[in-house]
């Protein structure tokens, strides 16, 4: 699954010489929290609502709304924008985007095309939605969690259980545990869960959890 399929496309951008007031207005109007900063067609920064709030007047200020806006219009985006910008290619995978966000403790990334143009923004919300889709949480399927040892042929044997039962696997995800074992999460339409569980356990694997979703 690729970033290009999950990002918000054609994002609103702002220039370094635009005012802080204009940036705030753009965020409020679009109901988003981040803005790519573009100069001469090139991404130069990526600002968030947190960056803007650092220079916004305190709620306890005695300034009038007119004075507040006048103050914000004097400040430019370049005055507060971060010097370091982390971006990702639209050809990258969702996993790469999630890893980059986690490593840098950030909630969103500007997305760049192969020719260097800003074509989108991907956020932690997009990652969460992707996870929900991958796990089929809206599909009315059954989710099985199987505990296995790290050995060759595990996925083949588990898949064969479903094949022999005439059932399809909608998704299969592996997750390594601290003790070196793996949990394999299998999702699919399973009419008789107990029957499949017994067949999996007959192969020497342990079904540690099962639940009907949706």
Coordinates of C-alpha atoms in Angstrom, one line a residue:
X1 CA 0.0 0.0 0.0
X2 CA 1.5 3.3 -1.1
X3 CA 1.5 6.8 0.3
X4 CA 0.0 8.2 -3.0
X5 CA -3.2 6.1 -2.3
X6 CA -3.6 7.3 1.3
X7 CA -2.5 10.9 1.4
X8 CA -4.6 14.0 1.2
X9 CA -4.0 15.2 -2.4
X10 CA -3.5 18.7 -3.8
X11 CA -2.7 20.3 -0.4
X12 CA -3.1 24.0 0.4
X13 CA 0.4 25.5 0.5
X14 CA 1.7 28.8 1.8
X15 CA 4.7 31.0 1.0
X16 CA 7.5 32.0 3.4
X17 CA 6.5 35.7 3.0
X18 CA 2.8 35.1 3.7
X19 CA 1.7 36.4 7.1
X20 CA 1.0 34.2 10.2
X21 CA -2.5 35.5 10.1
X22 CA -2.9 34.1 6.5
X23 CA -1.5 30.7 7.6
X24 CA -4.0 30.6 10.6
X25 CA -6.9 31.5 8.3
X26 CA -5.9 28.8 5.8
X27 CA -5.8 26.2 8.5
X28 CA -9.1 27.2 10.0
X29 CA -10.8 27.3 6.6
X30 CA -9.5 23.9 5.5
X31 CA -9.8 22.3 9.0
X32 CA -6.3 20.9 8.9
X33 CA -3.3 21.3 11.2
X34 CA -0.3 21.4 8.8
X35 CA 0.8 23.5 5.8
X36 CA 3.6 22.9 3.4
X37 CA 5.7 26.0 2.9
X38 CA 6.6 26.4 -0.8
X39 CA 8.9 28.9 -2.5
X40 CA 9.6 29.0 -6.2
X41 CA 7.8 25.6 -6.5
X42 CA 10.1 24.0 -3.9
X43 CA 9.3 22.7 -0.5
X44 CA 11.2 24.8 2.1
X45 CA 9.4 23.9 5.3
X46 CA 6.3 22.4 6.9
X47 CA 4.5 24.3 9.6
X48 CA 1.9 23.0 12.1
X49 CA -0.7 24.6 14.2
X50 CA 1.7 24.3 17.2
X51 CA 4.2 26.5 15.4
X52 CA 1.5 29.1 14.9
X53 CA 0.2 28.9 18.4
X54 CA 3.7 29.7 19.8
X55 CA 3.4 33.2 18.4
X56 CA -0.3 33.7 18.8
X57 CA -1.5 36.2 21.4
X58 CA -2.5 34.7 24.8
X59 CA -6.2 34.2 25.4
X60 CA -5.7 36.5 28.4
X61 CA -4.4 39.3 26.2
X62 CA -6.0 42.8 26.4
X63 CA -5.5 43.3 22.7
X64 CA -8.6 43.8 20.6
X65 CA -9.2 41.4 17.7
X66 CA -8.1 44.1 15.3
X67 CA -4.9 44.6 17.2
X68 CA -4.3 40.8 17.3
X69 CA -4.8 40.5 13.5
X70 CA -2.6 43.5 12.9
X71 CA 0.2 41.9 15.0
X72 CA -0.1 38.5 13.2
X73 CA -0.1 40.2 9.8
X74 CA 3.3 41.7 10.6
X75 CA 4.8 38.4 11.4
X76 CA 5.8 36.2 8.4
X77 CA 5.8 32.5 8.0
X78 CA 9.5 32.5 7.5
X79 CA 9.9 34.0 11.0
X80 CA 8.6 30.9 12.7
X81 CA 8.9 28.0 10.2
X82 CA 11.3 25.1 11.1
X83 CA 14.5 25.0 9.2
X84 CA 14.5 21.3 9.0
X85 CA 11.8 19.7 6.8
X86 CA 11.2 15.9 6.6
X87 CA 9.3 14.7 3.6
X88 CA 8.4 11.5 1.8
X89 CA 8.0 10.3 -1.8
X90 CA 4.6 9.6 -3.1
X91 CA 6.0 6.2 -4.3
X92 CA 7.0 5.2 -0.7
X93 CA 4.9 2.7 1.2
X94 CA 2.6 3.4 4.1
X95 CA 5.0 1.4 6.4
X96 CA 7.9 3.8 5.4
X97 CA 5.8 6.8 6.3
X98 CA 4.7 5.4 9.6
X99 CA 8.4 4.5 10.5
X100 CA 9.6 8.0 9.5
X101 CA 6.9 9.6 11.7
X102 CA 7.7 7.4 14.6
X103 CA 11.4 7.9 14.4
X104 CA 11.1 11.7 14.2
X105 CA 8.1 12.0 16.7
X106 CA 6.0 13.9 14.1
X107 CA 2.4 13.6 13.2
X108 CA 2.5 14.3 9.4
X109 CA 4.7 14.5 6.3
X110 CA 4.6 16.5 3.1
X111 CA 4.6 14.2 0.1
X112 CA 6.8 14.9 -2.8
X113 CA 6.6 13.7 -6.4
X114 CA 9.5 12.4 -8.5
X115 CA 10.0 15.9 -9.9
X116 CA 10.1 17.5 -6.5
X117 CA 6.6 19.0 -6.4
X118 CA 4.4 18.9 -3.3
X119 CA 1.5 16.6 -4.2
X120 CA 0.1 15.7 -0.8
X121 CA 0.2 15.5 2.9
X122 CA 0.0 12.2 4.9
X123 CA -0.8 12.3 8.6
X124 CA -1.0 9.9 11.6
X125 CA -4.8 9.8 11.0
X126 CA -4.2 8.5 7.5
X127 CA -2.0 5.8 8.9
X128 CA -4.7 4.8 11.5
X129 CA -7.3 4.6 8.8
X130 CA -5.0 2.3 6.8
X131 CA -4.4 0.1 9.7
X132 CA -8.2 -0.2 10.2
X133 CA -8.7 -1.1 6.6
X134 CA -5.8 -3.7 6.7
X135 CA -7.3 -5.4 9.7
X136 CA -10.8 -5.3 8.2
X137 CA -12.4 -3.8 11.2
X138 CA -15.5 -2.8 9.3
X139 CA -15.9 -5.9 7.2
X140 CA -17.8 -8.3 9.4
X141 CA -15.0 -10.9 9.4
X142 CA -13.4 -13.1 12.1
X143 CA -9.9 -12.4 13.5
X144 CA -7.7 -15.2 14.8
X145 CA -4.4 -14.7 16.6
X146 CA -2.1 -17.6 16.4
X147 CA 1.1 -18.0 18.5
X148 CA 3.9 -19.7 16.6
X149 CA 7.6 -20.4 16.8
X150 CA 10.0 -18.8 14.4
X151 CA 10.4 -21.6 11.8
X152 CA 10.2 -22.2 8.1
X153 CA 6.8 -23.2 6.7
X154 CA 4.5 -21.7 9.4
X155 CA 2.6 -19.5 7.0
X156 CA 2.3 -22.3 4.4
X157 CA 0.9 -24.7 7.0
X158 CA -1.6 -22.2 8.4
X159 CA -2.7 -21.3 4.8
X160 CA -3.2 -24.9 4.0
X161 CA -5.7 -25.3 6.9
X162 CA -7.9 -22.6 5.3
X163 CA -7.4 -24.0 1.8
X164 CA -8.4 -27.5 2.9
X165 CA -11.5 -26.0 4.5
X166 CA -12.4 -24.1 1.3
X167 CA -11.9 -20.8 3.0
X168 CA -10.1 -17.6 1.9
X169 CA -7.7 -15.5 4.0
X170 CA -8.5 -11.8 3.6
X171 CA -5.3 -10.7 5.4
X172 CA -2.4 -12.1 7.4
X173 CA -0.1 -10.1 9.6
X174 CA 2.9 -11.3 11.6
X175 CA 4.2 -9.5 14.7
X176 CA 7.4 -10.6 16.5
X177 CA 7.1 -10.9 20.3
X178 CA 9.8 -10.0 22.9
X179 CA 10.3 -13.7 23.6
X180 CA 11.2 -14.4 20.0
X181 CA 7.9 -16.1 19.1
X182 CA 5.5 -14.6 16.6
X183 CA 1.8 -13.7 16.7
X184 CA 0.1 -14.2 13.4
X185 CA -3.2 -12.4 12.9
X186 CA -5.4 -14.0 10.3
X187 CA -8.6 -12.4 9.1
X188 CA -11.3 -13.9 7.0
X189 CA -14.9 -15.1 6.8
X190 CA -15.0 -18.1 9.0
X191 CA -18.4 -19.8 9.5
X192 CA -17.2 -22.3 12.1
X193 CA -14.5 -20.7 14.2
X194 CA -14.2 -23.7 16.6
X195 CA -13.6 -26.1 13.7
X196 CA -10.8 -23.9 12.2
X197 CA -9.2 -23.4 15.7
X198 CA -9.1 -27.2 16.3
X199 CA -7.5 -27.8 12.8
X200 CA -4.9 -25.1 13.5
X201 CA -4.1 -26.5 16.9
X202 CA -3.9 -30.0 15.4
X203 CA -0.9 -28.6 13.4
X204 CA 0.8 -27.8 16.7
X205 CA 0.0 -24.1 16.9
X206 CA -1.9 -22.2 19.7
X207 CA -4.9 -20.0 18.9
X208 CA -4.6 -17.3 21.7
X209 CA -7.5 -15.1 20.6
X210 CA -10.5 -15.1 18.3
X211 CA -13.2 -12.5 17.8
X212 CA -15.9 -11.6 15.3
X213 CA -15.4 -8.1 13.9
X214 CA -18.2 -5.8 12.7

